[in-house]
Structure formats: structure tokens, C-alpha cells
PDB file of C-alpha atoms and ligand atoms in Angstrom:
ATOM      1  CA  UNK A  13      86.283 116.951 116.893  1.00 91.00           C
ATOM      2  CA  UNK A  14      89.629 115.718 115.551  1.00 96.00           C
ATOM      3  CA  UNK A  15      91.315 113.514 118.219  1.00 97.00           C
ATOM      4  CA  UNK A  16      94.966 112.822 118.839  1.00 98.00           C
ATOM      5  CA  UNK A  17      97.216 110.792 121.091  1.00 98.00           C
ATOM      6  CA  UNK A  18     100.386 111.885 122.778  1.00 98.00           C
ATOM      7  CA  UNK A  19     102.884 109.079 123.467  1.00 98.00           C
ATOM      8  CA  UNK A  20     105.478 110.026 126.205  1.00 98.00           C
ATOM      9  CA  UNK A  21     107.982 107.253 125.719  1.00 98.00           C
ATOM     10  CA  UNK A  22     109.755 108.088 129.074  1.00 97.00           C
ATOM     11  CA  UNK A  23     106.544 106.894 130.858  1.00 98.00           C
ATOM     12  CA  UNK A  24     106.295 103.372 129.197  1.00 98.00           C
ATOM     13  CA  UNK A  25     107.486 100.378 131.548  1.00 97.00           C
ATOM     14  CA  UNK A  26     107.128  97.822 128.841  1.00 97.00           C
ATOM     15  CA  UNK A  27     104.269  95.884 130.716  1.00 98.00           C
ATOM     16  CA  UNK A  28     102.521  95.220 127.267  1.00 97.00           C
ATOM     17  CA  UNK A  29      99.126  95.620 128.805  1.00 98.00           C
ATOM     18  CA  UNK A  30      98.277  97.780 125.814  1.00 98.00           C
ATOM     19  CA  UNK A  31      99.080  94.804 123.522  1.00 98.00           C
ATOM     20  CA  UNK A  32      96.810  92.401 125.326  1.00 97.00           C
ATOM     21  CA  UNK A  33      94.037  95.001 125.471  1.00 98.00           C
ATOM     22  CA  UNK A  34      94.148  95.586 121.852  1.00 98.00           C
ATOM     23  CA  UNK A  35      94.158  92.015 121.075  1.00 97.00           C
ATOM     24  CA  UNK A  36      91.194  91.377 123.322  1.00 97.00           C
ATOM     25  CA  UNK A  37      89.162  94.223 122.201  1.00 98.00           C
ATOM     26  CA  UNK A  38      89.768  93.507 118.572  1.00 97.00           C
ATOM     27  CA  UNK A  39      89.204  89.649 118.866  1.00 97.00           C
ATOM     28  CA  UNK A  40      92.708  88.861 117.243  1.00 96.00           C
ATOM     29  CA  UNK A  41      94.028  85.326 117.496  1.00 93.00           C
ATOM     30  CA  UNK A  42      96.976  84.548 119.581  1.00 91.00           C
ATOM     31  CA  UNK A  43      99.972  83.005 117.640  1.00 91.00           C
ATOM     32  CA  UNK A  44     102.938  80.961 119.174  1.00 92.00           C
ATOM     33  CA  UNK A  45     106.200  82.785 119.140  1.00 91.00           C
ATOM     34  CA  UNK A  46     109.771  81.734 119.784  1.00 88.00           C
ATOM     35  CA  UNK A  47     112.420  83.524 121.788  1.00 86.00           C
ATOM     36  CA  UNK A  48     115.149  84.538 119.587  1.00 81.00           C
ATOM     37  CA  UNK A  49     117.175  86.812 121.874  1.00 83.00           C
ATOM     38  CA  UNK A  50     114.747  89.868 121.420  1.00 84.00           C
ATOM     39  CA  UNK A  51     112.357  90.827 124.092  1.00 92.00           C
ATOM     40  CA  UNK A  52     109.963  92.344 121.435  1.00 95.00           C
ATOM     41  CA  UNK A  53     107.141  89.792 121.368  1.00 95.00           C
ATOM     42  CA  UNK A  54     105.692  89.538 118.676  1.00 95.00           C
ATOM     43  CA  UNK A  55     108.629  90.806 116.908  1.00 94.00           C
ATOM     44  CA  UNK A  56     106.509  92.578 114.107  1.00 94.00           C
ATOM     45  CA  UNK A  57     103.068  93.787 113.763  1.00 97.00           C
ATOM     46  CA  UNK A  58     100.789  91.097 111.768  1.00 96.00           C
ATOM     47  CA  UNK A  59      97.216  90.728 110.717  1.00 96.00           C
ATOM     48  CA  UNK A  60      96.599  89.443 114.318  1.00 96.00           C
ATOM     49  CA  UNK A  61      98.706  92.037 116.156  1.00 97.00           C
ATOM     50  CA  UNK A  62      97.700  95.712 115.630  1.00 98.00           C
ATOM     51  CA  UNK A  63     100.198  97.018 118.220  1.00 98.00           C
ATOM     52  CA  UNK A  64     103.318  95.885 119.975  1.00 98.00           C
ATOM     53  CA  UNK A  65     105.850  97.258 122.422  1.00 98.00           C
ATOM     54  CA  UNK A  66     109.420  97.218 120.827  1.00 97.00           C
ATOM     55  CA  UNK A  67     112.166  96.640 123.363  1.00 97.00           C
ATOM     56  CA  UNK A  68     115.274  98.689 122.405  1.00 97.00           C
ATOM     57  CA  UNK A  69     118.554  98.746 124.285  1.00 95.00           C
ATOM     58  CA  UNK A  70     119.676 102.274 124.863  1.00 94.00           C
ATOM     59  CA  UNK A  71     122.451 104.209 126.454  1.00 89.00           C
ATOM     60  CA  UNK A  72     121.752 107.421 128.413  1.00 82.00           C
ATOM     61  CA  UNK A  73     124.375 109.456 130.190  1.00 81.00           C
ATOM     62  CA  UNK A  74     126.747 106.270 130.297  1.00 87.00           C
ATOM     63  CA  UNK A  75     124.131 104.012 131.432  1.00 89.00           C
ATOM     64  CA  UNK A  76     122.473 101.299 129.541  1.00 92.00           C
ATOM     65  CA  UNK A  77     118.894 100.603 129.790  1.00 92.00           C
ATOM     66  CA  UNK A  78     115.720  99.812 127.917  1.00 94.00           C
ATOM     67  CA  UNK A  79     113.342 101.847 125.993  1.00 97.00           C
ATOM     68  CA  UNK A  80     109.974 100.557 125.261  1.00 98.00           C
ATOM     69  CA  UNK A  81     108.197 101.905 121.885  1.00 98.00           C
ATOM     70  CA  UNK A  82     104.376 101.594 121.440  1.00 98.00           C
ATOM     71  CA  UNK A  83     104.010 100.803 117.702  1.00 98.00           C
ATOM     72  CA  UNK A  84     100.814 101.056 115.741  1.00 98.00           C
ATOM     73  CA  UNK A  85      99.198 102.976 112.847  1.00 98.00           C
ATOM     74  CA  UNK A  86      99.973 106.649 113.398  1.00 98.00           C
ATOM     75  CA  UNK A  87      96.602 107.842 111.701  1.00 98.00           C
ATOM     76  CA  UNK A  88      98.234 110.200 109.212  1.00 98.00           C
ATOM     77  CA  UNK A  89      96.456 113.387 108.654  1.00 97.00           C
ATOM     78  CA  UNK A  90      96.547 112.862 104.936  1.00 95.00           C
ATOM     79  CA  UNK A  91      97.075 109.011 104.867  1.00 97.00           C
ATOM     80  CA  UNK A  92      99.061 107.646 101.906  1.00 96.00           C
ATOM     81  CA  UNK A  93      97.300 104.268 102.400  1.00 97.00           C
ATOM     82  CA  UNK A  94      93.879 105.957 101.746  1.00 97.00           C
ATOM     83  CA  UNK A  95      95.341 107.891  98.763  1.00 96.00           C
ATOM     84  CA  UNK A  96      96.686 104.773  97.239  1.00 96.00           C
ATOM     85  CA  UNK A  97      93.492 102.655  97.547  1.00 97.00           C
ATOM     86  CA  UNK A  98      91.691 102.773  94.237  1.00 96.00           C
ATOM     87  CA  UNK A  99      88.391 101.778  95.709  1.00 97.00           C
ATOM     88  CA  UNK A 100      88.203 104.028  98.712  1.00 97.00           C
ATOM     89  CA  UNK A 101      88.442 101.275 101.368  1.00 98.00           C
ATOM     90  CA  UNK A 102      90.589 103.344 103.619  1.00 97.00           C
ATOM     91  CA  UNK A 103      89.168 106.625 104.738  1.00 96.00           C
ATOM     92  CA  UNK A 104      90.103 109.458 107.281  1.00 96.00           C
ATOM     93  CA  UNK A 105      87.320 110.228 109.579  1.00 95.00           C
ATOM     94  CA  UNK A 106      86.471 113.477 111.102  1.00 95.00           C
ATOM     95  CA  UNK A 107      87.623 112.305 114.516  1.00 95.00           C
ATOM     96  CA  UNK A 108      91.169 111.470 113.153  1.00 97.00           C
ATOM     97  CA  UNK A 109      90.921 107.642 112.742  1.00 97.00           C
ATOM     98  CA  UNK A 110      91.971 106.096 109.360  1.00 97.00           C
ATOM     99  CA  UNK A 111      89.391 103.466 109.140  1.00 96.00           C
ATOM    100  CA  UNK A 112      89.070 100.406 106.776  1.00 97.00           C
ATOM    101  CA  UNK A 113      85.916  99.030 105.122  1.00 96.00           C
ATOM    102  CA  UNK A 114      86.477  95.456 104.333  1.00 94.00           C
ATOM    103  CA  UNK A 115      83.453  95.318 101.983  1.00 95.00           C
ATOM    104  CA  UNK A 116      85.003  97.708  99.586  1.00 96.00           C
ATOM    105  CA  UNK A 117      88.593  96.111  99.514  1.00 97.00           C
ATOM    106  CA  UNK A 118      89.623  94.176  96.447  1.00 96.00           C
ATOM    107  CA  UNK A 119      92.804  92.997  97.938  1.00 95.00           C
ATOM    108  CA  UNK A 120      95.208  94.890  95.716  1.00 96.00           C
ATOM    109  CA  UNK A 121      97.470  95.860  98.667  1.00 96.00           C
ATOM    110  CA  UNK A 122      98.389  99.121  97.318  1.00 96.00           C
ATOM    111  CA  UNK A 123      97.947 100.659 100.803  1.00 97.00           C
ATOM    112  CA  UNK A 124     100.641  98.207 102.141  1.00 97.00           C
ATOM    113  CA  UNK A 125     103.251  99.645  99.642  1.00 96.00           C
ATOM    114  CA  UNK A 126     102.119 103.287 100.115  1.00 96.00           C
ATOM    115  CA  UNK A 127     102.233 103.490 103.912  1.00 97.00           C
ATOM    116  CA  UNK A 128     105.666 104.916 105.011  1.00 96.00           C
ATOM    117  CA  UNK A 129     105.401 103.306 108.173  1.00 97.00           C
ATOM    118  CA  UNK A 130     104.948  99.694 107.012  1.00 97.00           C
ATOM    119  CA  UNK A 131     101.754  99.445 109.083  1.00 98.00           C
ATOM    120  CA  UNK A 132      98.927  97.541 107.076  1.00 98.00           C
ATOM    121  CA  UNK A 133      99.275  93.788 107.118  1.00 98.00           C
ATOM    122  CA  UNK A 134      97.497  91.176 105.070  1.00 97.00           C
ATOM    123  CA  UNK A 135      95.819  88.114 106.258  1.00 96.00           C
ATOM    124  CA  UNK A 136      98.171  85.745 104.043  1.00 92.00           C
ATOM    125  CA  UNK A 137      96.987  82.844 106.109  1.00 87.00           C
ATOM    126  CA  UNK A 138      93.245  83.334 105.492  1.00 90.00           C
ATOM    127  CA  UNK A 139      91.331  81.866 102.422  1.00 89.00           C
ATOM    128  CA  UNK A 140      89.439  85.222 102.409  1.00 88.00           C
ATOM    129  CA  UNK A 141      91.984  87.693 103.334  1.00 94.00           C
ATOM    130  CA  UNK A 142      91.576  91.436 104.411  1.00 95.00           C
ATOM    131  CA  UNK A 143      93.981  94.013 105.320  1.00 97.00           C
ATOM    132  CA  UNK A 144      94.327  94.687 109.004  1.00 98.00           C
ATOM    133  CA  UNK A 145      95.701  97.501 111.095  1.00 98.00           C
ATOM    134  CA  UNK A 146      94.933  99.563 114.176  1.00 98.00           C
ATOM    135  CA  UNK A 147      91.627 101.137 114.008  1.00 97.00           C
ATOM    136  CA  UNK A 148      92.126 103.945 116.715  1.00 98.00           C
ATOM    137  CA  UNK A 149      89.125 102.188 118.395  1.00 97.00           C
ATOM    138  CA  UNK A 150      86.922 104.291 116.346  1.00 95.00           C
ATOM    139  CA  UNK A 151      83.778 102.797 117.688  1.00 94.00           C
ATOM    140  CA  UNK A 152      84.976 103.129 121.160  1.00 96.00           C
ATOM    141  CA  UNK A 153      85.731 106.818 120.631  1.00 94.00           C
ATOM    142  CA  UNK A 154      82.368 107.240 118.985  1.00 93.00           C
ATOM    143  CA  UNK A 155      80.924 105.908 122.345  1.00 94.00           C
ATOM    144  CA  UNK A 156      82.830 108.268 124.450  1.00 94.00           C
ATOM    145  CA  UNK A 157      85.366 105.576 125.496  1.00 97.00           C
ATOM    146  CA  UNK A 158      89.173 105.703 125.386  1.00 98.00           C
ATOM    147  CA  UNK A 159      90.907 103.413 122.925  1.00 98.00           C
ATOM    148  CA  UNK A 160      91.374 100.230 124.538  1.00 98.00           C
ATOM    149  CA  UNK A 161      95.200 100.282 124.833  1.00 98.00           C
ATOM    150  CA  UNK A 162      95.095 103.770 126.516  1.00 98.00           C
ATOM    151  CA  UNK A 163      92.455 102.707 128.827  1.00 98.00           C
ATOM    152  CA  UNK A 164      94.606  99.819 130.020  1.00 98.00           C
ATOM    153  CA  UNK A 165      97.940 101.661 130.373  1.00 98.00           C
ATOM    154  CA  UNK A 166      98.927 101.987 134.209  1.00 98.00           C
ATOM    155  CA  UNK A 167     101.434 104.652 133.597  1.00 98.00           C
ATOM    156  CA  UNK A 168      99.495 107.191 131.404  1.00 98.00           C
ATOM    157  CA  UNK A 169     102.058 106.778 128.683  1.00 98.00           C
ATOM    158  CA  UNK A 170      99.369 107.885 126.249  1.00 98.00           C
ATOM    159  CA  UNK A 171      97.317 110.955 126.451  1.00 98.00           C
ATOM    160  CA  UNK A 172      94.152 110.965 124.345  1.00 98.00           C
ATOM    161  CA  UNK A 173      92.601 114.301 123.616  1.00 98.00           C
ATOM    162  CA  UNK A 174      91.589 116.816 121.058  1.00 98.00           C
ATOM    163  CA  UNK A 175      94.325 117.035 118.495  1.00 98.00           C
ATOM    164  CA  UNK A 176      95.231 120.617 119.239  1.00 98.00           C
ATOM    165  CA  UNK A 177      95.382 119.894 123.009  1.00 98.00           C
ATOM    166  CA  UNK A 178      97.684 117.087 122.529  1.00 98.00           C
ATOM    167  CA  UNK A 179     100.121 119.148 120.367  1.00 98.00           C
ATOM    168  CA  UNK A 180     100.021 122.033 123.015  1.00 98.00           C
ATOM    169  CA  UNK A 181     100.734 119.466 125.918  1.00 98.00           C
ATOM    170  CA  UNK A 182     103.583 118.022 123.809  1.00 98.00           C
ATOM    171  CA  UNK A 183     105.255 121.320 123.445  1.00 98.00           C
ATOM    172  CA  UNK A 184     104.484 122.321 127.137  1.00 98.00           C
ATOM    173  CA  UNK A 185     106.442 119.018 128.331  1.00 98.00           C
ATOM    174  CA  UNK A 186     109.383 119.834 126.109  1.00 98.00           C
ATOM    175  CA  UNK A 187     109.559 123.481 127.152  1.00 98.00           C
ATOM    176  CA  UNK A 188     109.138 122.468 130.902  1.00 98.00           C
ATOM    177  CA  UNK A 189     111.924 119.896 130.956  1.00 98.00           C
ATOM    178  CA  UNK A 190     114.204 120.744 128.154  1.00 97.00           C
ATOM    179  CA  UNK A 191     117.005 118.437 129.682  1.00 95.00           C
ATOM    180  CA  UNK A 192     114.677 115.525 129.763  1.00 96.00           C
ATOM    181  CA  UNK A 193     113.224 115.421 126.267  1.00 98.00           C
ATOM    182  CA  UNK A 194     115.025 115.519 122.823  1.00 97.00           C
ATOM    183  CA  UNK A 195     113.721 118.565 120.940  1.00 97.00           C
ATOM    184  CA  UNK A 196     111.488 116.778 118.457  1.00 98.00           C
ATOM    185  CA  UNK A 197     107.866 115.779 118.469  1.00 98.00           C
ATOM    186  CA  UNK A 198     107.761 112.840 116.152  1.00 98.00           C
ATOM    187  CA  UNK A 199     104.535 112.939 113.937  1.00 98.00           C
ATOM    188  CA  UNK A 200     104.145 116.689 114.163  1.00 97.00           C
ATOM    189  CA  UNK A 201     105.613 117.061 110.584  1.00 96.00           C
ATOM    190  CA  UNK A 202     106.458 113.568 109.536  1.00 96.00           C
ATOM    191  CA  UNK A 203     104.315 112.515 106.496  1.00 95.00           C
ATOM    192  CA  UNK A 204     102.426 115.824 106.642  1.00 95.00           C
ATOM    193  CA  UNK A 205     101.407 115.170 110.248  1.00 97.00           C
ATOM    194  CA  UNK A 206     100.010 112.270 112.160  1.00 98.00           C
ATOM    195  CA  UNK A 207      97.317 112.115 114.764  1.00 98.00           C
ATOM    196  CA  UNK A 208      99.530 110.032 117.010  1.00 98.00           C
ATOM    197  CA  UNK A 209     102.558 112.046 118.331  1.00 98.00           C
ATOM    198  CA  UNK A 210     105.551 110.978 120.203  1.00 98.00           C
ATOM    199  CA  UNK A 211     108.019 112.620 122.688  1.00 98.00           C
ATOM    200  CA  UNK A 212     111.067 110.877 123.941  1.00 98.00           C
ATOM    201  CA  UNK A 213     114.284 111.309 126.055  1.00 96.00           C
ATOM    202  CA  UNK A 214     116.435 109.254 123.581  1.00 96.00           C
ATOM    203  CA  UNK A 215     116.823 110.535 119.826  1.00 96.00           C
ATOM    204  CA  UNK A 216     114.072 108.798 117.669  1.00 97.00           C
ATOM    205  CA  UNK A 217     116.594 107.462 115.220  1.00 96.00           C
ATOM    206  CA  UNK A 218     118.263 105.288 118.032  1.00 96.00           C
ATOM    207  CA  UNK A 219     114.752 103.923 118.787  1.00 97.00           C
ATOM    208  CA  UNK A 220     114.209 102.729 115.373  1.00 96.00           C
ATOM    209  CA  UNK A 221     111.823 105.297 114.229  1.00 97.00           C
ATOM    210  CA  UNK A 222     111.821 105.862 110.391  1.00 93.00           C
ATOM    211  CA  UNK A 223     114.172 108.641 109.565  1.00 89.00           C
ATOM    212  CA  UNK A 224     113.796 110.816 106.289  1.00 89.00           C
ATOM    213  CA  UNK A 225     109.983 110.740 106.167  1.00 92.00           C
ATOM    214  CA  UNK A 226     109.144 113.816 104.072  1.00 86.00           C
ATOM    215  CA  UNK A 227     107.363 116.620 105.982  1.00 86.00           C
ATOM    216  CA  UNK A 228     104.809 117.042 103.156  1.00 76.00           C
ATOM    217  CA  UNK A 229     101.700 115.021 102.827  1.00 74.00           C
ATOM    218  CA  UNK A 230     102.361 111.868 100.929  1.00 68.00           C
ATOM    219  CA  UNK A 231      99.165 111.239  98.839  1.00 70.00           C
ATOM    220  CA  UNK A 232     100.307 113.416  95.980  1.00 60.00           C
ATOM    221  CA  UNK A 233     103.709 111.481  95.741  1.00 57.00           C
ATOM    222  CA  UNK A 234     101.811 108.095  95.933  1.00 60.00           C
ATOM    223  CA  UNK A 235      99.545 108.742  92.996  1.00 53.00           C
ATOM    224  CA  UNK A 236     102.396 110.369  90.902  1.00 51.00           C
ATOM    225  CA  UNK A 237     104.066 107.079  91.122  1.00 54.00           C
ATOM    226  CA  UNK A 238     101.019 104.987  90.575  1.00 54.00           C
ATOM    227  CA  UNK A 239      99.881 107.087  87.751  1.00 53.00           C
ATOM    228  CA  UNK A 240     103.243 106.501  85.870  1.00 52.00           C
ATOM    229  CA  UNK A 241     101.856 103.028  85.035  1.00 50.00           C
ATOM    230  CA  UNK A 242      98.314 103.883  84.308  1.00 52.00           C
ATOM    231  CA  UNK A 243      97.518 101.066  82.048  1.00 54.00           C
ATOM    232  CA  UNK A 244      98.759  98.360  84.215  1.00 53.00           C
ATOM    233  CA  UNK A 245      97.035  99.940  87.593  1.00 52.00           C
ATOM    234  CA  UNK A 246      93.666 100.178  85.633  1.00 54.00           C
ATOM    235  CA  UNK A 247      93.944  96.754  84.383  1.00 58.00           C
ATOM    236  CA  UNK A 248      95.178  95.307  87.732  1.00 53.00           C
ATOM    237  CA  UNK A 249      92.256  97.156  89.533  1.00 52.00           C
ATOM    238  CA  UNK A 250      89.700  95.948  87.097  1.00 54.00           C
ATOM    239  CA  UNK A 251      90.884  92.306  87.503  1.00 53.00           C
ATOM    240  CA  UNK A 252      90.795  92.553  91.291  1.00 55.00           C
ATOM    241  CA  UNK A 253      87.527  94.128  91.231  1.00 54.00           C
ATOM    242  CA  UNK A 254      86.189  91.218  89.262  1.00 52.00           C
ATOM    243  CA  UNK A 255      87.758  88.682  91.442  1.00 50.00           C
ATOM    244  CA  UNK A 256      86.460  90.396  94.497  1.00 53.00           C
ATOM    245  CA  UNK A 257      82.859  90.573  93.054  1.00 48.00           C
ATOM    246  CA  UNK A 258      82.692  86.772  92.444  1.00 49.00           C
ATOM    247  CA  UNK A 259      84.073  86.100  95.831  1.00 49.00           C
ATOM    248  CA  UNK A 260      81.409  88.119  97.433  1.00 48.00           C
ATOM    249  CA  UNK A 261      83.650  90.863  98.720  1.00 47.00           C
ATOM    250  CA  UNK A 262      81.185  93.444  97.772  1.00 40.00           C
ATOM    251  CA  UNK A 263      78.267  91.902  99.867  1.00 40.00           C
ATOM    252  CA  UNK A 264      76.862  94.395 102.314  1.00 38.00           C
ATOM    253  CA  UNK A 265      75.490  91.334 104.243  1.00 38.00           C
ATOM    254  CA  UNK A 266      78.574  89.961 105.646  1.00 37.00           C
ATOM    255  CA  UNK A 267      79.693  91.271 109.209  1.00 33.00           C
ATOM    256  CA  UNK A 268      83.044  92.580 109.654  1.00 34.00           C
ATOM    257  CA  UNK A 269      85.655  91.182 112.165  1.00 30.00           C
TER     258      UNK A 269
HETATM  259  S1  SF4 B  12     100.685 105.037 109.345  1.00 58.23           S
HETATM  260 FE1  SF4 B  12     100.338 104.025 107.232  1.00 58.23          FE
HETATM  261  S2  SF4 B  12      98.434 102.787 107.476  1.00 58.23           S
HETATM  262 FE2  SF4 B  12      98.491 104.414 109.263  1.00 58.23          FE
HETATM  263  S3  SF4 B  12      97.385 106.167 108.433  1.00 58.23           S
HETATM  264 FE3  SF4 B  12      99.557 106.419 108.015  1.00 58.23          FE
HETATM  265  S4  SF4 B  12      99.775 105.548 105.865  1.00 58.23           S
HETATM  266 FE4  SF4 B  12      97.921 104.673 106.685  1.00 58.23          FE
HETATM  267  S1  SF4 B  13     100.297  99.639 128.850  1.00 58.23           S
HETATM  268 FE1  SF4 B  13     101.407 101.590 129.007  1.00 58.23          FE
HETATM  269  S2  SF4 B  13     103.124 101.057 130.234  1.00 58.23           S
HETATM  270 FE2  SF4 B  13     102.373  99.045 129.596  1.00 58.23          FE
HETATM  271  S3  SF4 B  13     103.452  98.705 127.689  1.00 58.23           S
HETATM  272 FE3  SF4 B  13     101.592  99.758 127.026  1.00 58.23          FE
HETATM  273  S4  SF4 B  13     102.243 101.756 126.852  1.00 58.23           S
HETATM  274 FE4  SF4 B  13     103.777 100.855 128.149  1.00 58.23          FE
END
């Protein structure tokens, strides 16, 4: 059954418990950060940070306050990252997660270019780098558990359920309190639809959400761009495949992260 998440941004208190839970479950390293006048910490996603909470100063009805934005892969219904990958290292599962198979990856990073939300990150610091991003805790879901970030959240900011149910719940909340929420479910149409949806009391563009994402699925567009340079693409992929082979990327015996 296809799963989804409804993120109700009016409920987030910015505790960052989800950030910590994600890092712990995925065994990501901790990196030293420096305060630069922005409470978002770390400032951006990285290969060691699959999700962060963005602190955004907002004004509502004349009052200045904070909004807290849970940021991670949106698990697009028809992911541009997967469409751009020439070796099928990224795939959409029946449960809704866009998962990554490191043993297929040749390191071309087309997925990073294709993603409209700037999500996948590369392990530039590693001698044997992979692409990293939120996995939707696919193994936890398989075992009947909640994704780590959702399990930890003390305010039930995120609702995990069947995709159709979270869409219905988002519409219900907007209909029940029209004065509270802006009339938009972010992710319902953006990029052809995403399995993570957002509702908010502040217009999404004021919160830094990407505007102008087409409401059609992006894979066709992605390949129309890449196929305009077929010789270069084919040659580049062949070269990286050879490099990956000699570096043992194709080994089925190595364990993943
Ligand atoms: S948000 Fe980016 S990385 Fe995530 S599924 Fe969509 S295209 Fe892929
Ligand atoms: S755990 Fe919940 S309340 Fe805390 S920062 Fe994450 S989404 Fe917000």
C-alpha cells in the first residue's frame, strides 16, 4: 500500500527531535557547525544530514514569529532523480519511498541535477563517495514501524498513513479551519505529486518553498534535456561505469551504510 506523510507546519515547535532521530537511526556523522545568525542548524542538508528544521522569521496578523520547516526528500510520485539515473540506482517502491541502491551507483550525480528540490547530496569528503538522501525509513516501514523522525515528534507534526488518507486529512483540515490554513496543499500537484505533503498557516513562498515547480511529472522533461546531448551522456556514463567497476562499486558483497 502506498504510504504518505502530511506535515502540518502549524504544529512544529522547532525542537529538532526529528533531526536527531534521523541522524541516530541512519548512523550519520555529527559535523561541527558555527553560529552565523541563523538558527537553522545545520544550515543545509548534507550527506550526513538527511533532514533539518529551517527556522524562518515570519509575520502573521502584525505579529512577528517563527515558522519551522521540516525539510527532506519529498519522495516524488514520479521522481526526476530516478528518471535521470542512467543505471537505475534510484527506484520508487510500491510503498512510496524513493530508495537508493549504492551498489548500482556510478557517481555521475545526474540525480542531483535533476531533483527540483535540491535534495540528494554527495559524499565529497569520502574517498569512496555515494549519494545520500532521506530513505523514508523504508526498512522501518517494511517492519510496520513509523519513520524515525515521525516516531520522535512530540507534537504530531507529521501524520503517516496510506497516501489517500493523508490527502483526505489535509483537505479536511483546510476545510475545517479555512481561516487558519492557506488554501494550498504543497506537494499535491508540485512535480506531478509527492508522497510528503505540507499544509501551513503562512504562504509557502514566504517559507522558502520552491515556487514554480511544474505540476506535471518531471521525468519526461529530465530525459528530453539529457537526450539532447546523447553522445556526451553515453560516453560519460560508459566512462563512469568503467571507473565504478574497477573501484568495486558493482560488488554485491559490500554492505551498505
Ligand atoms: S525530492 Fe528530489 S531526491 Fe526526492 S524523490 Fe523527488 S526528485 Fe528524487
Ligand atoms: S520533532 Fe516535530 S516538533 Fe520537533 S522539530 Fe521535528 S517536526 Fe518539529
